mmCIF file of C-alpha atoms in Angstrom:
data_model
loop_
_atom_site.group_PDB
_atom_site.id
_atom_site.type_symbol
_atom_site.label_atom_id
_atom_site.label_comp_id
_atom_site.label_asym_id
_atom_site.label_seq_id
_atom_site.Cartn_x
_atom_site.Cartn_y
_atom_site.Cartn_z
ATOM 1 C CA MET A 1 9.429 -5.621 -11.581
ATOM 2 C CA GLY A 2 8.453 -9.661 -10.853
ATOM 3 C CA ASN A 3 10.325 -10.562 -8.181
ATOM 4 C CA LEU A 4 9.745 -9.926 -5.370
ATOM 5 C CA ALA A 5 5.512 -9.826 -7.206
ATOM 6 C CA GLY A 6 3.626 -11.447 -4.101
ATOM 7 C CA LYS A 7 5.784 -10.891 -1.481
ATOM 8 C CA THR A 8 5.000 -8.226 1.099
ATOM 9 C CA ALA A 9 8.436 -6.016 2.829
ATOM 10 C CA LEU A 10 8.656 -3.603 6.140
ATOM 11 C CA VAL A 11 11.851 -1.535 6.098
ATOM 12 C CA THR A 12 11.989 0.825 9.070
ATOM 13 C CA GLY A 13 13.509 4.097 9.348
ATOM 14 C CA SER A 14 12.513 4.398 5.226
ATOM 15 C CA SER A 15 11.641 7.718 4.664
ATOM 16 C CA ARG A 16 15.017 8.378 3.869
ATOM 17 C CA GLY A 17 18.678 7.950 3.005
ATOM 18 C CA ILE A 18 19.211 4.189 3.172
ATOM 19 C CA GLY A 19 15.974 3.098 4.398
ATOM 20 C CA ARG A 20 14.325 5.057 1.588
ATOM 21 C CA ALA A 21 16.557 3.393 -2.158
ATOM 22 C CA ILE A 22 15.663 0.356 -0.242
ATOM 23 C CA ALA A 23 12.326 0.602 0.073
ATOM 24 C CA VAL A 24 11.976 1.719 -3.433
ATOM 25 C CA ARG A 25 13.937 -0.794 -4.794
ATOM 26 C CA LEU A 26 12.133 -4.065 -3.433
ATOM 27 C CA GLY A 27 8.362 -1.689 -4.866
ATOM 28 C CA ARG A 28 9.919 -1.724 -8.172
ATOM 29 C CA ASP A 29 11.517 -5.272 -7.735
ATOM 30 C CA GLY A 30 7.773 -6.376 -7.297
ATOM 31 C CA ALA A 31 7.000 -6.694 -3.375
ATOM 32 C CA LEU A 32 4.282 -4.064 -1.719
ATOM 33 C CA VAL A 33 6.028 -2.355 0.572
ATOM 34 C CA ALA A 34 5.374 -0.427 3.593
ATOM 35 C CA VAL A 35 7.399 2.492 4.913
ATOM 36 C CA HIS A 36 8.380 2.743 8.054
ATOM 37 C CA PHE A 37 8.511 6.351 9.503
ATOM 38 C CA GLY A 38 8.820 7.925 13.092
ATOM 39 C CA GLU A 39 8.123 11.103 12.777
ATOM 40 C CA ASN A 40 8.461 12.868 8.804
ATOM 41 C CA GLU A 41 5.532 11.772 7.529
ATOM 42 C CA ALA A 42 5.527 13.721 5.019
ATOM 43 C CA ALA A 43 9.249 12.311 4.139
ATOM 44 C CA ALA A 44 7.219 8.806 4.415
ATOM 45 C CA LYS A 45 4.736 9.920 2.202
ATOM 46 C CA GLU A 46 6.617 10.561 -0.634
ATOM 47 C CA THR A 47 8.839 7.384 -0.355
ATOM 48 C CA VAL A 48 5.417 5.924 -0.652
ATOM 49 C CA GLU A 49 4.983 8.213 -4.109
ATOM 50 C CA LEU A 50 8.514 7.640 -5.487
ATOM 51 C CA ILE A 51 7.602 3.411 -5.927
ATOM 52 C CA GLU A 52 3.818 3.774 -6.341
ATOM 53 C CA SER A 53 4.966 6.075 -9.114
ATOM 54 C CA ASP A 54 7.614 3.592 -10.407
ATOM 55 C CA GLY A 55 4.379 0.845 -11.023
ATOM 56 C CA GLY A 56 4.951 -0.112 -6.932
ATOM 57 C CA LYS A 57 2.541 -0.874 -4.430
ATOM 58 C CA ALA A 58 3.396 0.437 -0.790
ATOM 59 C CA PHE A 59 2.036 1.856 2.850
ATOM 60 C CA ALA A 60 3.369 4.026 5.005
ATOM 61 C CA VAL A 61 3.165 2.980 9.157
ATOM 62 C CA GLN A 62 4.581 5.332 12.082
ATOM 63 C CA ALA A 63 5.876 4.367 15.278
ATOM 64 C CA VAL A 64 8.727 6.101 17.570
ATOM 65 C CA LEU A 65 11.193 3.341 17.955
ATOM 66 C CA GLY A 66 13.636 3.351 21.496
ATOM 67 C CA ILE A 67 10.088 3.393 23.061
ATOM 68 C CA PRO A 68 8.863 0.695 25.362
ATOM 69 C CA GLY A 69 5.785 -1.247 22.909
ATOM 70 C CA ASP A 70 8.124 0.432 19.927
ATOM 71 C CA ALA A 71 7.591 -2.796 18.407
ATOM 72 C CA HIS A 72 3.861 -4.158 19.475
ATOM 73 C CA GLU A 73 2.972 -0.376 17.575
ATOM 74 C CA LEU A 74 4.673 -1.216 14.582
ATOM 75 C CA ILE A 75 3.886 -4.116 13.590
ATOM 76 C CA GLN A 76 0.101 -3.282 14.416
ATOM 77 C CA ALA A 77 0.473 -0.789 12.716
ATOM 78 C CA PHE A 78 1.858 -3.026 9.301
ATOM 79 C CA GLN A 79 -0.940 -5.174 9.952
ATOM 80 C CA ASN A 80 -3.687 -3.562 9.787
ATOM 81 C CA GLY A 81 -2.161 -1.929 6.640
ATOM 82 C CA ALA A 82 -1.114 -5.226 4.590
ATOM 83 C CA LYS A 83 -4.857 -6.684 5.478
ATOM 84 C CA GLU A 84 -6.304 -2.821 4.837
ATOM 85 C CA ARG A 85 -4.128 -3.710 0.791
ATOM 86 C CA THR A 86 -4.447 -7.135 0.261
ATOM 87 C CA GLY A 87 -6.703 -9.545 3.499
ATOM 88 C CA GLU A 88 -3.932 -10.835 5.294
ATOM 89 C CA SER A 89 -0.505 -10.283 7.000
ATOM 90 C CA GLY A 90 1.496 -12.443 6.037
ATOM 91 C CA LEU A 91 5.498 -11.110 6.120
ATOM 92 C CA ASP A 92 7.642 -12.020 4.029
ATOM 93 C CA ILE A 93 10.803 -9.735 4.454
ATOM 94 C CA LEU A 94 12.119 -7.598 7.473
ATOM 95 C CA VAL A 95 14.086 -5.352 6.972
ATOM 96 C CA ASN A 96 16.216 -3.538 9.869
ATOM 97 C CA ASN A 97 17.523 -0.121 9.026
ATOM 98 C CA ALA A 98 16.231 2.562 11.536
ATOM 99 C CA GLY A 99 18.615 3.265 13.332
ATOM 100 C CA ALA A 100 20.556 6.367 15.820
ATOM 101 C CA THR A 101 24.142 7.367 16.048
ATOM 102 C CA THR A 102 25.608 9.702 18.809
ATOM 103 C CA LEU A 103 27.298 11.808 15.930
ATOM 104 C CA GLY A 104 30.750 11.878 16.276
ATOM 105 C CA THR A 105 30.748 12.036 20.126
ATOM 106 C CA PRO A 106 34.378 11.291 21.740
ATOM 107 C CA PRO A 107 34.136 8.372 23.958
ATOM 108 C CA GLU A 108 34.987 10.776 27.251
ATOM 109 C CA GLU A 109 31.846 12.262 26.541
ATOM 110 C CA ILE A 110 29.199 10.240 25.695
ATOM 111 C CA THR A 111 26.598 10.230 28.657
ATOM 112 C CA PRO A 112 23.738 7.338 29.770
ATOM 113 C CA GLU A 113 21.160 8.874 28.059
ATOM 114 C CA GLU A 114 22.628 9.425 24.383
ATOM 115 C CA PHE A 115 23.942 5.563 25.084
ATOM 116 C CA ASP A 116 21.433 3.848 26.107
ATOM 117 C CA ARG A 117 19.525 5.941 23.399
ATOM 118 C CA VAL A 118 21.593 4.639 21.037
ATOM 119 C CA PHE A 119 21.499 0.653 21.778
ATOM 120 C CA ALA A 120 17.725 1.186 22.435
ATOM 121 C CA VAL A 121 16.510 1.725 18.659
ATOM 122 C CA ASN A 122 19.680 0.325 17.411
ATOM 123 C CA ALA A 123 19.731 -2.717 18.862
ATOM 124 C CA ARG A 124 16.673 -2.767 21.445
ATOM 125 C CA ALA A 125 14.243 -2.743 18.616
ATOM 126 C CA PRO A 126 15.083 -4.802 15.541
ATOM 127 C CA PHE A 127 15.121 -7.530 18.964
ATOM 128 C CA PHE A 128 12.071 -7.276 19.425
ATOM 129 C CA ILE A 129 10.485 -6.467 16.060
ATOM 130 C CA VAL A 130 12.507 -9.509 14.808
ATOM 131 C CA GLN A 131 10.317 -11.221 17.574
ATOM 132 C CA ARG A 132 7.152 -9.465 17.351
ATOM 133 C CA ALA A 133 7.569 -10.583 13.591
ATOM 134 C CA LEU A 134 8.050 -14.057 13.955
ATOM 135 C CA PRO A 135 4.304 -14.819 14.030
ATOM 136 C CA LEU A 136 3.387 -12.859 10.670
ATOM 137 C CA PHE A 137 6.339 -14.682 8.520
ATOM 138 C CA ARG A 138 5.589 -17.274 6.160
ATOM 139 C CA THR A 139 7.669 -20.043 5.252
ATOM 140 C CA GLY A 140 10.779 -18.398 2.768
ATOM 141 C CA GLY A 141 10.834 -14.981 4.617
ATOM 142 C CA ARG A 142 14.308 -12.682 4.682
ATOM 143 C CA ILE A 143 15.763 -10.742 7.521
ATOM 144 C CA ILE A 144 18.375 -8.321 6.668
ATOM 145 C CA ASN A 145 19.200 -6.501 8.721
ATOM 146 C CA ILE A 146 21.724 -2.934 8.509
ATOM 147 C CA SER A 147 24.796 -2.919 10.383
ATOM 148 C CA SER A 148 27.846 -0.969 9.342
ATOM 149 C CA GLY A 149 31.743 -1.172 8.457
ATOM 150 C CA LEU A 150 32.079 -0.136 11.082
ATOM 151 C CA THR A 151 31.887 -3.059 13.118
ATOM 152 C CA ARG A 152 35.573 -4.533 11.458
ATOM 153 C CA PHE A 153 37.415 -0.383 12.071
ATOM 154 C CA ALA A 154 38.097 1.117 14.806
ATOM 155 C CA ASN A 155 37.118 4.943 14.918
ATOM 156 C CA PRO A 156 36.832 5.721 18.601
ATOM 157 C CA ASP A 157 34.440 8.836 18.211
ATOM 158 C CA GLN A 158 31.556 5.751 17.353
ATOM 159 C CA VAL A 159 32.452 3.687 19.383
ATOM 160 C CA ALA A 160 28.639 3.288 20.884
ATOM 161 C CA TYR A 161 27.468 3.125 17.200
ATOM 162 C CA ALA A 162 29.096 0.175 16.488
ATOM 163 C CA MET A 163 28.550 -1.288 19.836
ATOM 164 C CA THR A 164 24.912 -1.797 18.490
ATOM 165 C CA LYS A 165 25.802 -3.220 15.177
ATOM 166 C CA GLY A 166 27.846 -5.509 16.712
ATOM 167 C CA ALA A 167 25.032 -6.631 18.297
ATOM 168 C CA ILE A 168 22.700 -6.366 15.685
ATOM 169 C CA GLU A 169 25.352 -9.101 13.485
ATOM 170 C CA GLN A 170 24.505 -11.340 17.050
ATOM 171 C CA LEU A 171 20.152 -10.904 16.144
ATOM 172 C CA SER A 172 21.234 -11.764 12.886
ATOM 173 C CA LEU A 173 23.832 -14.922 13.341
ATOM 174 C CA HIS A 174 22.225 -16.867 15.830
ATOM 175 C CA PHE A 175 18.389 -15.505 14.511
ATOM 176 C CA ALA A 176 19.617 -17.984 10.961
ATOM 177 C CA ARG A 177 20.019 -20.388 13.492
ATOM 178 C CA HIS A 178 17.014 -20.441 14.901
ATOM 179 C CA LEU A 179 14.990 -20.240 11.710
ATOM 180 C CA ALA A 180 15.836 -22.097 9.555
ATOM 181 C CA PRO A 181 13.778 -24.823 9.715
ATOM 182 C CA ARG A 182 10.680 -22.583 8.878
ATOM 183 C CA GLY A 183 13.874 -22.116 5.816
ATOM 184 C CA ILE A 184 13.678 -17.897 6.569
ATOM 185 C CA THR A 185 17.394 -16.690 5.808
ATOM 186 C CA VAL A 186 18.720 -13.479 8.590
ATOM 187 C CA ASN A 187 21.682 -12.058 7.483
ATOM 188 C CA SER A 188 23.285 -8.041 7.685
ATOM 189 C CA VAL A 189 24.460 -5.886 5.192
ATOM 190 C CA ALA A 190 27.233 -3.422 6.426
ATOM 191 C CA PRO A 191 27.022 -0.767 3.999
ATOM 192 C CA GLY A 192 30.911 2.166 4.993
ATOM 193 C CA ILE A 193 30.314 5.862 3.592
ATOM 194 C CA THR A 194 27.074 5.892 2.269
ATOM 195 C CA ARG A 195 25.353 9.257 0.339
ATOM 196 C CA ASN A 196 22.384 10.280 2.759
ATOM 197 C CA GLY A 197 20.686 13.485 2.921
ATOM 198 C CA GLN A 198 23.114 13.724 5.638
ATOM 199 C CA PRO A 199 24.512 17.853 5.475
ATOM 200 C CA VAL A 200 28.809 16.584 5.054
ATOM 201 C CA PHE A 201 27.638 15.356 1.712
ATOM 202 C CA ASP A 202 26.638 18.544 0.132
ATOM 203 C CA ILE A 203 30.058 19.537 0.877
ATOM 204 C CA PRO A 204 32.203 18.353 -1.426
ATOM 205 C CA GLU A 205 36.372 18.359 0.192
ATOM 206 C CA ALA A 206 34.144 15.944 2.497
ATOM 207 C CA VAL A 207 33.204 14.458 -0.128
ATOM 208 C CA GLU A 208 36.867 13.559 -1.513
ATOM 209 C CA GLN A 209 38.098 13.471 1.210
ATOM 210 C CA MET A 210 35.780 10.488 2.619
ATOM 211 C CA ALA A 211 36.019 8.946 -1.366
ATOM 212 C CA GLN A 212 39.155 8.030 0.090
ATOM 213 C CA LEU A 213 38.137 5.628 2.812
ATOM 214 C CA SER A 214 37.394 2.802 -0.477
ATOM 215 C CA ALA A 215 39.200 0.818 -2.961
ATOM 216 C CA PHE A 216 36.510 2.403 -5.524
ATOM 217 C CA LYS A 217 37.772 5.631 -3.962
ATOM 218 C CA GLN A 218 34.406 7.445 -3.761
ATOM 219 C CA VAL A 219 31.898 7.642 -1.963
ATOM 220 C CA GLY A 220 28.698 4.663 -1.610
ATOM 221 C CA GLU A 221 25.373 5.667 -3.433
ATOM 222 C CA ALA A 222 22.354 4.648 -0.998
ATOM 223 C CA GLU A 223 20.946 2.381 -5.171
ATOM 224 C CA ASP A 224 24.336 0.526 -4.037
ATOM 225 C CA VAL A 225 23.282 -0.871 -0.501
ATOM 226 C CA ALA A 226 19.579 -1.752 -1.790
ATOM 227 C CA SER A 227 20.951 -3.730 -5.183
ATOM 228 C CA VAL A 228 22.860 -5.581 -2.267
ATOM 229 C CA VAL A 229 19.213 -5.927 0.202
ATOM 230 C CA ALA A 230 17.594 -7.332 -3.033
ATOM 231 C CA PHE A 231 19.904 -9.070 -3.881
ATOM 232 C CA LEU A 232 18.858 -11.132 -0.674
ATOM 233 C CA ALA A 233 15.559 -10.526 -0.870
ATOM 234 C CA SER A 234 14.726 -12.388 -3.481
ATOM 235 C CA ASP A 235 15.314 -15.830 -3.761
ATOM 236 C CA ASP A 236 19.227 -16.302 -5.632
ATOM 237 C CA ALA A 237 20.014 -15.658 -1.892
ATOM 238 C CA ARG A 238 18.141 -18.645 -0.797
ATOM 239 C CA TRP A 239 21.125 -20.751 0.426
ATOM 240 C CA ILE A 240 22.866 -17.449 2.375
ATOM 241 C CA THR A 241 21.776 -17.553 6.332
ATOM 242 C CA GLY A 242 23.232 -16.318 9.102
ATOM 243 C CA ALA A 243 26.281 -14.200 6.652
ATOM 244 C CA PHE A 244 27.809 -10.428 6.741
ATOM 245 C CA LEU A 245 28.542 -9.353 3.452
ATOM 246 C CA ASP A 246 30.479 -5.980 3.554
ATOM 247 C CA ALA A 247 28.863 -3.146 0.879
ATOM 248 C CA THR A 248 31.251 -0.851 2.348
ATOM 249 C CA GLY A 249 32.948 -0.576 -1.826
ATOM 250 C CA GLY A 250 36.060 -1.912 -0.294
ATOM 251 C CA THR A 251 36.571 0.102 2.563
ATOM 252 C CA LEU A 252 37.223 -2.972 4.481
ATOM 253 C CA LEU A 253 40.555 -3.333 2.184
ATOM 254 C CA GLY A 254 43.097 -1.115 4.119
ATOM 255 C CA GLY A 255 44.575 2.202 1.725
#
């Protein structure tokens, strides 16, 4: 612990899955972590407890994403929580991890409502969270946006979701240029098939089938992605910005 000591981080969607693993890792590395949740307060408290049991510091913040005022509500909750614990509301690390999916709906069956929902959560919310958080960022800050390997290979049943992740990558690219004068880096991390607590990972046959897509012939663990995010959050990654980091376990290498 220690390379993020004195830093404050906000991780959206960190009550479970990859987001939880990221929050736990950043806490282990010394950051004070704001654990964001939408509705599952109990799960967010579990994440906070995991961080604290590991010697770290954390607090939960609530905001339902994908609705009007979501970014304002989230950043206000973060400011209140950070100020209560540190006396100030500065931010060093923002991880846009929260996301919604179309659950494998064929393109012909996606409704306008579903399409708008995934864009509201996955693309619109991160943009305005970054915008709203900019006055809080200290020099040398880090913005890490969780994308997906689906922006590099085709799965028609996930087209709307993949489109939102393409938007996230553009957010990273353009804000990287915009924020470089402040020493703030902005990067995208693309997980592949990663064990995230969904029921499908309890089916051995399904896991074996998914594992074949990786060059390592195994599905990823949430901690694998968290390690990549932790690197980008550290000073070691100070010369990386506007980048797309493939964290798919070699899925993009092809069969």
